[in-house]
PDB file of C-alpha atoms in Angstrom:
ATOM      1  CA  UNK Z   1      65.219-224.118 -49.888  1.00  0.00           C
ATOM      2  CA  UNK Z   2      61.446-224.112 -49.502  1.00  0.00           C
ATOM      3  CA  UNK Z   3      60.134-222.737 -46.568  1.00  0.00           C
ATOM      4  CA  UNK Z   4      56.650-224.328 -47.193  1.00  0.00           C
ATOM      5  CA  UNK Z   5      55.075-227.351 -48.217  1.00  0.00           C
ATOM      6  CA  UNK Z   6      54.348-227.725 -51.833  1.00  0.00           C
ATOM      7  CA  UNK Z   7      50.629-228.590 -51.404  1.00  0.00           C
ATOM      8  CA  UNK Z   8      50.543-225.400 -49.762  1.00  0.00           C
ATOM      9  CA  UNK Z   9      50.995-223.100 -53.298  1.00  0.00           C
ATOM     10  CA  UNK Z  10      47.609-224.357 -54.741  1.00  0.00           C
ATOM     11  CA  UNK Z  11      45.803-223.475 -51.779  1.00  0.00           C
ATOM     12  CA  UNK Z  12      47.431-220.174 -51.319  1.00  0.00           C
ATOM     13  CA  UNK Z  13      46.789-219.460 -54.859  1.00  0.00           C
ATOM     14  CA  UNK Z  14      42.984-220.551 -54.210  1.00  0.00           C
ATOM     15  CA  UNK Z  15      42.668-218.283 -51.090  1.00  0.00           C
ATOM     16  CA  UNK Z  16      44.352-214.711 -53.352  1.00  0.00           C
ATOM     17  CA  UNK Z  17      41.257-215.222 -55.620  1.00  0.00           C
ATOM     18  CA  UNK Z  18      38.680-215.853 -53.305  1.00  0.00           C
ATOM     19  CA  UNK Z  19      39.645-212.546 -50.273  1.00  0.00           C
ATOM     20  CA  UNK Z  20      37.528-211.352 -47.731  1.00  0.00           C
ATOM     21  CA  UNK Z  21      36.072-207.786 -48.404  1.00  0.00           C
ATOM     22  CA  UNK Z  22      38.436-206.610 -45.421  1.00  0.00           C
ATOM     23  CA  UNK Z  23      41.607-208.724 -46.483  1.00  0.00           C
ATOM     24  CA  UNK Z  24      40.729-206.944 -50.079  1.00  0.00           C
ATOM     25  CA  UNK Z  25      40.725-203.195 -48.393  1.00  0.00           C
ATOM     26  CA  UNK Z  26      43.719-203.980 -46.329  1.00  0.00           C
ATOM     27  CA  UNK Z  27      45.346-205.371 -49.450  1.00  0.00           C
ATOM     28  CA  UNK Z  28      44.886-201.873 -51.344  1.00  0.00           C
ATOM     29  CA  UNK Z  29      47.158-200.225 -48.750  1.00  0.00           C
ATOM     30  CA  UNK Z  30      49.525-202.632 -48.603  1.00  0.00           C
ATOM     31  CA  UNK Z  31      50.398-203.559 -52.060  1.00  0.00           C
ATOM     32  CA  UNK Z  32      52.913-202.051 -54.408  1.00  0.00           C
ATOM     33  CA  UNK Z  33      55.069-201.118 -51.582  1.00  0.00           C
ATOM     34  CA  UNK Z  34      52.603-198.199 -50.381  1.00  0.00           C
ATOM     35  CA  UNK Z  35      54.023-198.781 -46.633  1.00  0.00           C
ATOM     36  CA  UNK Z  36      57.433-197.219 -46.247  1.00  0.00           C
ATOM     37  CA  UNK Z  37      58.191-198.754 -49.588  1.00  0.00           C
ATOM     38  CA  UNK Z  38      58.229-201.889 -47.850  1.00  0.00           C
ATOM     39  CA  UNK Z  39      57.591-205.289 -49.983  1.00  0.00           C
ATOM     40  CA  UNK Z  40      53.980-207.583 -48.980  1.00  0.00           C
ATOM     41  CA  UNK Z  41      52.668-210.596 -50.610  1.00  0.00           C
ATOM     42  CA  UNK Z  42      48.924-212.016 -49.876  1.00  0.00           C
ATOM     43  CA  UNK Z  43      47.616-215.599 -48.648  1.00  0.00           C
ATOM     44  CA  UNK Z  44      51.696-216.399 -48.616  1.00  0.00           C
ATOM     45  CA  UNK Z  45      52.975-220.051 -47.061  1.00  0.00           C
ATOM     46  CA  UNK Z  46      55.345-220.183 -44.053  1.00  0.00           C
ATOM     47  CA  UNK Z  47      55.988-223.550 -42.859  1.00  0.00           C
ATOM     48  CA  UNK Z  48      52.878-225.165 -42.454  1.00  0.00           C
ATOM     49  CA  UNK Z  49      51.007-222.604 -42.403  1.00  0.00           C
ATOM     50  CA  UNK Z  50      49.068-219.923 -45.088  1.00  0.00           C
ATOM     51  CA  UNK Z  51      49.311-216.684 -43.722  1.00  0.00           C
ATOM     52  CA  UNK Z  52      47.499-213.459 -44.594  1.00  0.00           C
ATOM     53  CA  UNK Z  53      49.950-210.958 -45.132  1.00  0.00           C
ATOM     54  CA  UNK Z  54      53.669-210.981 -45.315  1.00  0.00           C
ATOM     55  CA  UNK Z  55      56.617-208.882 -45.563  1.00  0.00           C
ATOM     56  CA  UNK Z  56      59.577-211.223 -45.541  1.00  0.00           C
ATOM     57  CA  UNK Z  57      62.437-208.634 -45.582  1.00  0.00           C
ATOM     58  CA  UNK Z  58      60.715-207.114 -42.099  1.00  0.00           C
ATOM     59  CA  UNK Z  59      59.726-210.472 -40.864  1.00  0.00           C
ATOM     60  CA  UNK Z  60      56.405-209.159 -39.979  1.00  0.00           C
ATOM     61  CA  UNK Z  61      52.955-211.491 -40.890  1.00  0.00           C
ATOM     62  CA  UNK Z  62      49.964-209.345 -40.102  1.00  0.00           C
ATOM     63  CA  UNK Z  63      46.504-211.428 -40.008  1.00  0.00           C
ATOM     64  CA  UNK Z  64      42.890-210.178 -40.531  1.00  0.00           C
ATOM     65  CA  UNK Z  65      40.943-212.098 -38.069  1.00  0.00           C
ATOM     66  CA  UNK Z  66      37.016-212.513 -38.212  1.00  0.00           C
ATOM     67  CA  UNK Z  67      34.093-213.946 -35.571  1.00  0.00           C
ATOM     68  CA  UNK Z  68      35.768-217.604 -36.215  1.00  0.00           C
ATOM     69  CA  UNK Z  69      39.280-216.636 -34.658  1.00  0.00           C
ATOM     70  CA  UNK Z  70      36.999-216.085 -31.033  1.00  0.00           C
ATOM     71  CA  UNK Z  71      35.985-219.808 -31.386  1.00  0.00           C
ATOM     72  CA  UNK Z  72      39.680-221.077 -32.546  1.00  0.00           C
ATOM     73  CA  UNK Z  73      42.179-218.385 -30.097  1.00  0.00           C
ATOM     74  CA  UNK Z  74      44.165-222.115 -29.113  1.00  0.00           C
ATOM     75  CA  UNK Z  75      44.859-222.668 -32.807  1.00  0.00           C
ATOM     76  CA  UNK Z  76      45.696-219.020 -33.208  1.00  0.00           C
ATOM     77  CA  UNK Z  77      47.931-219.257 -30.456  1.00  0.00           C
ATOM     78  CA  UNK Z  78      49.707-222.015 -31.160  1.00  0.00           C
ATOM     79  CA  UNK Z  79      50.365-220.268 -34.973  1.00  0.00           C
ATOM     80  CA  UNK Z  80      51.712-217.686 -33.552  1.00  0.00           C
ATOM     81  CA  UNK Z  81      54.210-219.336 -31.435  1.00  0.00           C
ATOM     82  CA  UNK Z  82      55.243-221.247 -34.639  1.00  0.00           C
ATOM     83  CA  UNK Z  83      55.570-218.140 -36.841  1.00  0.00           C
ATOM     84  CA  UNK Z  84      57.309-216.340 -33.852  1.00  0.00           C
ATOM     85  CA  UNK Z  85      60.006-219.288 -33.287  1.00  0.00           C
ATOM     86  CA  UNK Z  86      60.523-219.128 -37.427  1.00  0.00           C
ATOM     87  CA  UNK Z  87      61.471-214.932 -36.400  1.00  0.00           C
ATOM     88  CA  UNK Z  88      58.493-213.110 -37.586  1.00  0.00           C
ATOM     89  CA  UNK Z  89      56.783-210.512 -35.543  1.00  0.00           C
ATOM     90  CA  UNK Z  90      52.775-211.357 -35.919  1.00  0.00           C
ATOM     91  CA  UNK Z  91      50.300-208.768 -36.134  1.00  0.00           C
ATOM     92  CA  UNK Z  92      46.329-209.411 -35.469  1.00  0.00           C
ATOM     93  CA  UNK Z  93      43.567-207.225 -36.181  1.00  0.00           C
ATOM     94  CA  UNK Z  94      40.165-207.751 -36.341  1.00  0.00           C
ATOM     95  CA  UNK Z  95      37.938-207.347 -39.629  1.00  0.00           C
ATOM     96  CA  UNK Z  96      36.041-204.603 -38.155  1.00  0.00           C
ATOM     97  CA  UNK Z  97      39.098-202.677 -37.475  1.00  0.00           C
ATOM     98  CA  UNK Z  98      40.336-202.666 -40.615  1.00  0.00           C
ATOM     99  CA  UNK Z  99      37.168-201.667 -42.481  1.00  0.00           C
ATOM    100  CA  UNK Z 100      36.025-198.862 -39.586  1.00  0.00           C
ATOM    101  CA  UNK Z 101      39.740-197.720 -38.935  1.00  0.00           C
ATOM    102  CA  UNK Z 102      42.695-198.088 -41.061  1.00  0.00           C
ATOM    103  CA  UNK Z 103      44.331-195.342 -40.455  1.00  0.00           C
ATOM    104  CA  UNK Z 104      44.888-196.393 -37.205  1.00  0.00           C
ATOM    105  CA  UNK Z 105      45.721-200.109 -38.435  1.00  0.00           C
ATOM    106  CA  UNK Z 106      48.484-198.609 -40.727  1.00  0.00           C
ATOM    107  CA  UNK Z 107      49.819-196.658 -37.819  1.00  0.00           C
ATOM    108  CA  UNK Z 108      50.411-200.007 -36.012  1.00  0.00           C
ATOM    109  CA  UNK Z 109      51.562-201.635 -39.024  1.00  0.00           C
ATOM    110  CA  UNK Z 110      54.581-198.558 -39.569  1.00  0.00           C
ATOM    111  CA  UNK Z 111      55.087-198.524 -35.722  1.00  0.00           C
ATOM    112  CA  UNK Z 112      56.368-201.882 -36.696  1.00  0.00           C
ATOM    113  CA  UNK Z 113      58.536-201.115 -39.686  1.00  0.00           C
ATOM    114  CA  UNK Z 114      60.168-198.416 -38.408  1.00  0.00           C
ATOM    115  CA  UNK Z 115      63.137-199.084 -36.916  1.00  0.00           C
ATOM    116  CA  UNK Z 116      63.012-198.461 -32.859  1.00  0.00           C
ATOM    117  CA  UNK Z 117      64.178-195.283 -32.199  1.00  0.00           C
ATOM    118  CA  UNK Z 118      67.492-194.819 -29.723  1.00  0.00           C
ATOM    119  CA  UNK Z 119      66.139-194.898 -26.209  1.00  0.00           C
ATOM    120  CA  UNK Z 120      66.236-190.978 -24.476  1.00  0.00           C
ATOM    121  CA  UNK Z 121      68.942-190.272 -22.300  1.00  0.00           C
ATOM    122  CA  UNK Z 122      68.598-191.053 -18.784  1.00  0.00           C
ATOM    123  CA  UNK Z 123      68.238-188.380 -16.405  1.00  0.00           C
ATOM    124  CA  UNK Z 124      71.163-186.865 -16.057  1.00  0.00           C
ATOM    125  CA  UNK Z 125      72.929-187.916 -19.009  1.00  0.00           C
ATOM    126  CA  UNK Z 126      71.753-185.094 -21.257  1.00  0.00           C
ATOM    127  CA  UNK Z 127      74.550-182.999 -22.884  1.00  0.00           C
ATOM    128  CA  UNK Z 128      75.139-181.478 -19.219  1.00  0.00           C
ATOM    129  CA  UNK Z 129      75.639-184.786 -17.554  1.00  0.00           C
ATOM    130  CA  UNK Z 130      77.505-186.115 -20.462  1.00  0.00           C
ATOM    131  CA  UNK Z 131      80.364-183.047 -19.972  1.00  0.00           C
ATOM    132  CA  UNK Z 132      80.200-183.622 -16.409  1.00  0.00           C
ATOM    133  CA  UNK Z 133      81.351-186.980 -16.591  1.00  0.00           C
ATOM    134  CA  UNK Z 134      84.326-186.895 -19.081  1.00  0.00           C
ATOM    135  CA  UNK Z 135      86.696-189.221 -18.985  1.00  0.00           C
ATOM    136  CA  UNK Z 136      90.507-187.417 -19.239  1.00  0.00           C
ATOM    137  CA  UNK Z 137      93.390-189.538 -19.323  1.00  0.00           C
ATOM    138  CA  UNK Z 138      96.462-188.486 -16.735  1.00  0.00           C
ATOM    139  CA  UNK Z 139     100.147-189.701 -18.934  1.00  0.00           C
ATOM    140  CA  UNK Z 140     101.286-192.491 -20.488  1.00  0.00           C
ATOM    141  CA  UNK Z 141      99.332-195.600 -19.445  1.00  0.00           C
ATOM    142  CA  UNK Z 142      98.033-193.876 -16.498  1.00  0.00           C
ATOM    143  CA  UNK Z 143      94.555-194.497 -14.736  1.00  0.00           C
ATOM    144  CA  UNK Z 144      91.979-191.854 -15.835  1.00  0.00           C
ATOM    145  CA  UNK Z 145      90.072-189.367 -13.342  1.00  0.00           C
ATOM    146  CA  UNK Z 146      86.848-188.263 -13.953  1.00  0.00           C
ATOM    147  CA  UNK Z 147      86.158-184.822 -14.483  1.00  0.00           C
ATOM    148  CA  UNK Z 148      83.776-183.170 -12.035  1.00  0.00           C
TER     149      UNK Z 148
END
């Protein structure tokens, strides 16, 4: 099943050859899985929509925005709502910040990949707390007592 419309492809195809400088540069870090071996395609469609970068196996669209995305924010907003309801996780950044810090714009990105990390114990609930609190049963279908 496509997930875009078909007039879509040509003009997708038209925006890969004609990049910005910065979507070029961001491009170089992102292709051939260079990010945590993670998969992106350029200038990809999604719904109605052509969006900058994509990885569809992370469901995560990342967009280089320039001075025209201060003008249009309502269309950008209501994009993003689209793309969010389809499940992808956007990501905006603005040309500058590519081109004067991509390091820190690949950070983000990975922060995104990654998988969330299990949350720290709560206070209390280190290995200490954890002991404290064991559960031992008392006989044969009995009710358990905690250990204190």
């Amino acid at each position: 099943m496509k997930q875009y419309r078909e007039d879509l492809k040509n003009r997708a195809q038209k925006l890969r050859k004609q990049s910005t400088d910065t979507e070029k540069f961001l491009w170089k870090h992102l292709r051939n899985k260079q990010i945590t071996g993670i998969k992106f395609r350029r200038q990809q469609p999604v719904g109605k929509y052509i969006v900058d970068f994509i990885s569809c196996e992370m469901k995560i669209i990342i967009e280089v925005d320039g001075g025209q995305h201060t003008i249009n924010r309502a269309k950008d907003i209501k994009r993003d709502r689209y793309l969010n309801k389809e499940g992808y996780k956007v990501l905006r950044f603005w040309d500058n910040e590519v081109l004067t810090n991509i390091e820190g714009v690949i950070e983000v990105i990975m922060r995104h990949l990654s998988p969330s990390p299990l949350p720290s114990p709560l206070k209390g609930e280190g290995e200490k707390g954890r002991e404290a609190r064991k559960v031992i049963p008392q006989g044969r279908g009995g009710k358990k007592k905690r250990e204190r």
